[in-house]
């Protein structure tokens, strides 16, 4: 039997092989923090606008562009622009609540400090399931949630309306991630279909 993946949700996964410099890491880890639900986040909500983050931002923009054009294949000239970007610190015993990202199209995380053996990101099925069967073997078709391991230097991209969370962190190290949102700019939609939208770059 052939089983096709119809209307799949694309999750982009890659690694920033160059890595951030010691100076960049110091800059990120010394950011002022504010309380969040279950953990803390940076006071600065535009981290990637800082000139010290220029190289990382350029790599993220290139990765977002590849993800966008590979998955959606836009006919008109359009791209995604990074809007807000911020840091999350999740200490052992803390968690990051289940949430999605309104007013964003594609969201992502760059992991400044994470342990691939213990750190995960959880995603949740959005649609209601009318009939549910108990199962012995979980897979992407029958699961209500799915997780991926994440480590330092990893980047993960996903649709902003996809709910996600971080379960209680174990071990001894603080998990630090740089999250970001994007929004389309350029020529969106179609004139004849009355869906045209021109957003300034």
PDB file of C-alpha atoms in Angstrom:
ATOM      1  CA  UNK A   1       0.000   0.000   0.000  1.00  0.00           C
ATOM      2  CA  UNK A   2       1.133   3.553  -0.713  1.00  0.00           C
ATOM      3  CA  UNK A   3       0.215   6.110   1.950  1.00  0.00           C
ATOM      4  CA  UNK A   4       0.695   9.725   0.905  1.00  0.00           C
ATOM      5  CA  UNK A   5       1.243  12.645   3.285  1.00  0.00           C
ATOM      6  CA  UNK A   6      -1.664  14.919   2.336  1.00  0.00           C
ATOM      7  CA  UNK A   7      -1.589  18.516   3.579  1.00  0.00           C
ATOM      8  CA  UNK A   8       1.428  17.937   5.818  1.00  0.00           C
ATOM      9  CA  UNK A   9       2.680  20.541   8.286  1.00  0.00           C
ATOM     10  CA  UNK A  10       6.265  21.428   7.332  1.00  0.00           C
ATOM     11  CA  UNK A  11       8.787  21.498  10.176  1.00  0.00           C
ATOM     12  CA  UNK A  12      12.164  22.842   9.089  1.00  0.00           C
ATOM     13  CA  UNK A  13      15.245  21.596  10.941  1.00  0.00           C
ATOM     14  CA  UNK A  14      18.840  22.644  10.360  1.00  0.00           C
ATOM     15  CA  UNK A  15      22.021  23.579  12.186  1.00  0.00           C
ATOM     16  CA  UNK A  16      23.989  26.819  12.239  1.00  0.00           C
ATOM     17  CA  UNK A  17      27.323  25.175  11.517  1.00  0.00           C
ATOM     18  CA  UNK A  18      29.368  28.378  11.923  1.00  0.00           C
ATOM     19  CA  UNK A  19      27.984  28.813  15.433  1.00  0.00           C
ATOM     20  CA  UNK A  20      27.860  32.031  17.375  1.00  0.00           C
ATOM     21  CA  UNK A  21      31.058  33.591  18.693  1.00  0.00           C
ATOM     22  CA  UNK A  22      31.974  33.768  22.368  1.00  0.00           C
ATOM     23  CA  UNK A  23      31.235  37.508  22.256  1.00  0.00           C
ATOM     24  CA  UNK A  24      27.787  36.891  20.763  1.00  0.00           C
ATOM     25  CA  UNK A  25      27.009  34.213  23.334  1.00  0.00           C
ATOM     26  CA  UNK A  26      28.084  36.553  26.138  1.00  0.00           C
ATOM     27  CA  UNK A  27      25.887  39.324  24.695  1.00  0.00           C
ATOM     28  CA  UNK A  28      22.874  36.994  24.570  1.00  0.00           C
ATOM     29  CA  UNK A  29      23.305  35.433  27.979  1.00  0.00           C
ATOM     30  CA  UNK A  30      23.741  38.824  29.684  1.00  0.00           C
ATOM     31  CA  UNK A  31      20.417  40.186  28.430  1.00  0.00           C
ATOM     32  CA  UNK A  32      18.007  41.493  31.080  1.00  0.00           C
ATOM     33  CA  UNK A  33      15.207  39.065  31.858  1.00  0.00           C
ATOM     34  CA  UNK A  34      11.538  39.373  32.729  1.00  0.00           C
ATOM     35  CA  UNK A  35       9.109  36.774  34.111  1.00  0.00           C
ATOM     36  CA  UNK A  36       7.227  34.638  31.600  1.00  0.00           C
ATOM     37  CA  UNK A  37       4.697  31.851  32.142  1.00  0.00           C
ATOM     38  CA  UNK A  38       6.849  28.995  33.450  1.00  0.00           C
ATOM     39  CA  UNK A  39      10.236  30.552  32.621  1.00  0.00           C
ATOM     40  CA  UNK A  40      11.796  33.943  31.765  1.00  0.00           C
ATOM     41  CA  UNK A  41      12.245  35.917  28.549  1.00  0.00           C
ATOM     42  CA  UNK A  42      14.383  38.858  27.503  1.00  0.00           C
ATOM     43  CA  UNK A  43      13.311  42.444  28.059  1.00  0.00           C
ATOM     44  CA  UNK A  44      14.626  43.211  24.555  1.00  0.00           C
ATOM     45  CA  UNK A  45      12.090  41.880  22.029  1.00  0.00           C
ATOM     46  CA  UNK A  46      14.214  42.763  18.968  1.00  0.00           C
ATOM     47  CA  UNK A  47      17.443  40.906  19.750  1.00  0.00           C
ATOM     48  CA  UNK A  48      18.281  40.178  16.103  1.00  0.00           C
ATOM     49  CA  UNK A  49      18.210  43.894  15.247  1.00  0.00           C
ATOM     50  CA  UNK A  50      21.389  44.382  17.254  1.00  0.00           C
ATOM     51  CA  UNK A  51      24.469  44.754  15.037  1.00  0.00           C
ATOM     52  CA  UNK A  52      26.209  42.044  17.081  1.00  0.00           C
ATOM     53  CA  UNK A  53      23.692  39.540  15.718  1.00  0.00           C
ATOM     54  CA  UNK A  54      24.214  40.497  12.063  1.00  0.00           C
ATOM     55  CA  UNK A  55      25.714  37.173  10.917  1.00  0.00           C
ATOM     56  CA  UNK A  56      23.185  35.018  12.741  1.00  0.00           C
ATOM     57  CA  UNK A  57      20.291  37.139  11.464  1.00  0.00           C
ATOM     58  CA  UNK A  58      21.576  36.828   7.883  1.00  0.00           C
ATOM     59  CA  UNK A  59      21.768  33.033   8.222  1.00  0.00           C
ATOM     60  CA  UNK A  60      18.274  32.859   9.706  1.00  0.00           C
ATOM     61  CA  UNK A  61      16.869  35.042   6.912  1.00  0.00           C
ATOM     62  CA  UNK A  62      18.467  32.775   4.306  1.00  0.00           C
ATOM     63  CA  UNK A  63      17.057  29.679   6.037  1.00  0.00           C
ATOM     64  CA  UNK A  64      13.581  31.216   6.316  1.00  0.00           C
ATOM     65  CA  UNK A  65      13.682  32.114   2.619  1.00  0.00           C
ATOM     66  CA  UNK A  66      14.603  28.533   1.684  1.00  0.00           C
ATOM     67  CA  UNK A  67      11.833  27.119   3.893  1.00  0.00           C
ATOM     68  CA  UNK A  68       9.278  29.605   2.494  1.00  0.00           C
ATOM     69  CA  UNK A  69      10.073  29.032  -1.171  1.00  0.00           C
ATOM     70  CA  UNK A  70      10.462  25.256  -0.836  1.00  0.00           C
ATOM     71  CA  UNK A  71       7.134  24.752   0.919  1.00  0.00           C
ATOM     72  CA  UNK A  72       4.861  27.428  -0.595  1.00  0.00           C
ATOM     73  CA  UNK A  73       6.408  28.124  -4.011  1.00  0.00           C
ATOM     74  CA  UNK A  74       5.006  31.699  -4.251  1.00  0.00           C
ATOM     75  CA  UNK A  75       4.376  32.849  -7.818  1.00  0.00           C
ATOM     76  CA  UNK A  76       4.789  36.557  -7.101  1.00  0.00           C
ATOM     77  CA  UNK A  77       7.707  38.387  -5.553  1.00  0.00           C
ATOM     78  CA  UNK A  78       7.238  37.939  -1.828  1.00  0.00           C
ATOM     79  CA  UNK A  79       9.409  37.071   1.141  1.00  0.00           C
ATOM     80  CA  UNK A  80       9.259  36.801   4.903  1.00  0.00           C
ATOM     81  CA  UNK A  81      10.744  39.468   7.125  1.00  0.00           C
ATOM     82  CA  UNK A  82      11.809  38.812  10.713  1.00  0.00           C
ATOM     83  CA  UNK A  83       9.701  40.976  13.015  1.00  0.00           C
ATOM     84  CA  UNK A  84      10.279  40.363  16.723  1.00  0.00           C
ATOM     85  CA  UNK A  85      13.025  38.213  18.241  1.00  0.00           C
ATOM     86  CA  UNK A  86      13.627  37.427  21.906  1.00  0.00           C
ATOM     87  CA  UNK A  87      15.377  35.046  24.280  1.00  0.00           C
ATOM     88  CA  UNK A  88      13.850  32.401  26.542  1.00  0.00           C
ATOM     89  CA  UNK A  89      15.602  30.939  29.596  1.00  0.00           C
ATOM     90  CA  UNK A  90      14.186  27.697  30.989  1.00  0.00           C
ATOM     91  CA  UNK A  91      15.983  26.493  34.095  1.00  0.00           C
ATOM     92  CA  UNK A  92      15.822  22.942  35.476  1.00  0.00           C
ATOM     93  CA  UNK A  93      12.362  22.520  36.999  1.00  0.00           C
ATOM     94  CA  UNK A  94      10.862  25.217  34.754  1.00  0.00           C
ATOM     95  CA  UNK A  95       8.788  24.827  31.579  1.00  0.00           C
ATOM     96  CA  UNK A  96       7.508  26.921  28.661  1.00  0.00           C
ATOM     97  CA  UNK A  97       3.735  26.969  28.447  1.00  0.00           C
ATOM     98  CA  UNK A  98       1.778  25.704  25.454  1.00  0.00           C
ATOM     99  CA  UNK A  99       1.239  28.545  22.989  1.00  0.00           C
ATOM    100  CA  UNK A 100       1.216  29.694  19.364  1.00  0.00           C
ATOM    101  CA  UNK A 101       2.391  32.970  17.776  1.00  0.00           C
ATOM    102  CA  UNK A 102      -0.363  35.336  16.540  1.00  0.00           C
ATOM    103  CA  UNK A 103       0.488  38.072  14.008  1.00  0.00           C
ATOM    104  CA  UNK A 104       3.250  35.935  12.541  1.00  0.00           C
ATOM    105  CA  UNK A 105       3.451  33.604   9.544  1.00  0.00           C
ATOM    106  CA  UNK A 106       6.482  31.408  10.230  1.00  0.00           C
ATOM    107  CA  UNK A 107       8.164  31.242  13.625  1.00  0.00           C
ATOM    108  CA  UNK A 108      11.408  29.654  14.693  1.00  0.00           C
ATOM    109  CA  UNK A 109      13.978  29.059  17.390  1.00  0.00           C
ATOM    110  CA  UNK A 110      17.747  29.113  17.436  1.00  0.00           C
ATOM    111  CA  UNK A 111      19.073  27.117  20.390  1.00  0.00           C
ATOM    112  CA  UNK A 112      21.850  28.995  22.162  1.00  0.00           C
ATOM    113  CA  UNK A 113      22.177  26.326  24.839  1.00  0.00           C
ATOM    114  CA  UNK A 114      20.351  22.995  24.709  1.00  0.00           C
ATOM    115  CA  UNK A 115      21.164  19.337  25.294  1.00  0.00           C
ATOM    116  CA  UNK A 116      19.983  17.047  22.490  1.00  0.00           C
ATOM    117  CA  UNK A 117      19.853  14.121  24.916  1.00  0.00           C
ATOM    118  CA  UNK A 118      17.273  15.776  27.158  1.00  0.00           C
ATOM    119  CA  UNK A 119      15.806  18.893  25.482  1.00  0.00           C
ATOM    120  CA  UNK A 120      12.784  18.663  23.200  1.00  0.00           C
ATOM    121  CA  UNK A 121      10.190  20.870  21.545  1.00  0.00           C
ATOM    122  CA  UNK A 122       6.625  19.546  21.558  1.00  0.00           C
ATOM    123  CA  UNK A 123       4.086  20.313  18.831  1.00  0.00           C
ATOM    124  CA  UNK A 124       0.325  19.763  19.058  1.00  0.00           C
ATOM    125  CA  UNK A 125      -2.315  18.780  16.522  1.00  0.00           C
ATOM    126  CA  UNK A 126      -4.635  21.736  15.997  1.00  0.00           C
ATOM    127  CA  UNK A 127      -7.768  20.154  14.557  1.00  0.00           C
ATOM    128  CA  UNK A 128     -10.390  18.333  16.605  1.00  0.00           C
ATOM    129  CA  UNK A 129     -10.484  14.570  16.128  1.00  0.00           C
ATOM    130  CA  UNK A 130     -14.043  13.209  15.999  1.00  0.00           C
ATOM    131  CA  UNK A 131     -13.091   9.591  16.643  1.00  0.00           C
ATOM    132  CA  UNK A 132     -10.018   8.474  18.571  1.00  0.00           C
ATOM    133  CA  UNK A 133      -8.667   4.929  18.882  1.00  0.00           C
ATOM    134  CA  UNK A 134      -6.253   3.717  21.548  1.00  0.00           C
ATOM    135  CA  UNK A 135      -2.959   2.669  19.993  1.00  0.00           C
ATOM    136  CA  UNK A 136       0.124   0.650  20.814  1.00  0.00           C
ATOM    137  CA  UNK A 137       2.399   2.468  18.373  1.00  0.00           C
ATOM    138  CA  UNK A 138       2.422   6.254  18.078  1.00  0.00           C
ATOM    139  CA  UNK A 139       3.265   7.893  14.753  1.00  0.00           C
ATOM    140  CA  UNK A 140       2.696  11.305  13.097  1.00  0.00           C
ATOM    141  CA  UNK A 141      -0.724  10.156  11.837  1.00  0.00           C
ATOM    142  CA  UNK A 142      -2.322   9.019  15.091  1.00  0.00           C
ATOM    143  CA  UNK A 143      -0.629  11.327  17.632  1.00  0.00           C
ATOM    144  CA  UNK A 144      -2.064  14.468  19.179  1.00  0.00           C
ATOM    145  CA  UNK A 145       1.451  15.679  19.908  1.00  0.00           C
ATOM    146  CA  UNK A 146       4.935  15.004  18.636  1.00  0.00           C
ATOM    147  CA  UNK A 147       8.369  16.065  19.825  1.00  0.00           C
ATOM    148  CA  UNK A 148      11.790  16.661  18.303  1.00  0.00           C
ATOM    149  CA  UNK A 149      15.120  16.732  20.163  1.00  0.00           C
ATOM    150  CA  UNK A 150      17.012  20.046  20.036  1.00  0.00           C
ATOM    151  CA  UNK A 151      20.628  20.894  20.797  1.00  0.00           C
ATOM    152  CA  UNK A 152      22.906  23.921  20.818  1.00  0.00           C
ATOM    153  CA  UNK A 153      23.204  25.449  17.341  1.00  0.00           C
ATOM    154  CA  UNK A 154      19.996  23.827  16.077  1.00  0.00           C
ATOM    155  CA  UNK A 155      17.322  25.862  14.306  1.00  0.00           C
ATOM    156  CA  UNK A 156      13.707  24.830  13.960  1.00  0.00           C
ATOM    157  CA  UNK A 157      11.106  26.550  11.749  1.00  0.00           C
ATOM    158  CA  UNK A 158       7.344  25.991  11.833  1.00  0.00           C
ATOM    159  CA  UNK A 159       3.998  27.638  10.983  1.00  0.00           C
ATOM    160  CA  UNK A 160       3.254  30.241  13.648  1.00  0.00           C
ATOM    161  CA  UNK A 161      -0.236  28.895  14.358  1.00  0.00           C
ATOM    162  CA  UNK A 162       1.139  25.482  15.360  1.00  0.00           C
ATOM    163  CA  UNK A 163       0.875  25.115  19.141  1.00  0.00           C
ATOM    164  CA  UNK A 164       4.074  24.112  20.913  1.00  0.00           C
ATOM    165  CA  UNK A 165       5.627  23.959  24.358  1.00  0.00           C
ATOM    166  CA  UNK A 166       8.601  22.851  26.442  1.00  0.00           C
ATOM    167  CA  UNK A 167       7.994  20.318  29.194  1.00  0.00           C
ATOM    168  CA  UNK A 168       9.689  20.680  32.572  1.00  0.00           C
ATOM    169  CA  UNK A 169      13.428  20.822  31.987  1.00  0.00           C
ATOM    170  CA  UNK A 170      15.542  18.195  33.726  1.00  0.00           C
ATOM    171  CA  UNK A 171      19.273  17.963  34.245  1.00  0.00           C
ATOM    172  CA  UNK A 172      21.411  20.796  35.571  1.00  0.00           C
ATOM    173  CA  UNK A 173      21.746  23.210  32.639  1.00  0.00           C
ATOM    174  CA  UNK A 174      19.545  26.143  31.685  1.00  0.00           C
ATOM    175  CA  UNK A 175      18.002  25.838  28.241  1.00  0.00           C
ATOM    176  CA  UNK A 176      18.375  29.089  26.284  1.00  0.00           C
ATOM    177  CA  UNK A 177      16.612  29.708  22.976  1.00  0.00           C
ATOM    178  CA  UNK A 178      16.327  32.700  20.665  1.00  0.00           C
ATOM    179  CA  UNK A 179      12.809  32.769  19.239  1.00  0.00           C
ATOM    180  CA  UNK A 180      11.618  34.874  16.314  1.00  0.00           C
ATOM    181  CA  UNK A 181       8.535  35.689  14.269  1.00  0.00           C
ATOM    182  CA  UNK A 182       8.145  36.631  10.601  1.00  0.00           C
ATOM    183  CA  UNK A 183       5.594  38.364   8.411  1.00  0.00           C
ATOM    184  CA  UNK A 184       5.169  38.416   4.613  1.00  0.00           C
ATOM    185  CA  UNK A 185       6.218  41.441   2.589  1.00  0.00           C
ATOM    186  CA  UNK A 186       5.941  42.071  -1.142  1.00  0.00           C
ATOM    187  CA  UNK A 187       3.162  40.929  -3.485  1.00  0.00           C
ATOM    188  CA  UNK A 188       0.740  38.570  -1.755  1.00  0.00           C
ATOM    189  CA  UNK A 189      -2.399  37.057  -3.239  1.00  0.00           C
ATOM    190  CA  UNK A 190      -3.863  37.505  -6.715  1.00  0.00           C
ATOM    191  CA  UNK A 191      -5.563  40.484  -8.400  1.00  0.00           C
ATOM    192  CA  UNK A 192      -8.107  38.374 -10.334  1.00  0.00           C
ATOM    193  CA  UNK A 193      -9.062  36.364  -7.259  1.00  0.00           C
ATOM    194  CA  UNK A 194      -9.548  39.608  -5.308  1.00  0.00           C
ATOM    195  CA  UNK A 195      -6.964  38.527  -2.750  1.00  0.00           C
ATOM    196  CA  UNK A 196      -4.153  40.898  -3.771  1.00  0.00           C
ATOM    197  CA  UNK A 197      -2.168  42.514  -0.999  1.00  0.00           C
ATOM    198  CA  UNK A 198       0.931  44.635  -1.523  1.00  0.00           C
ATOM    199  CA  UNK A 199       2.986  45.110   1.637  1.00  0.00           C
ATOM    200  CA  UNK A 200       6.011  47.364   1.721  1.00  0.00           C
ATOM    201  CA  UNK A 201       9.373  45.690   2.150  1.00  0.00           C
TER     202      UNK A 201
END
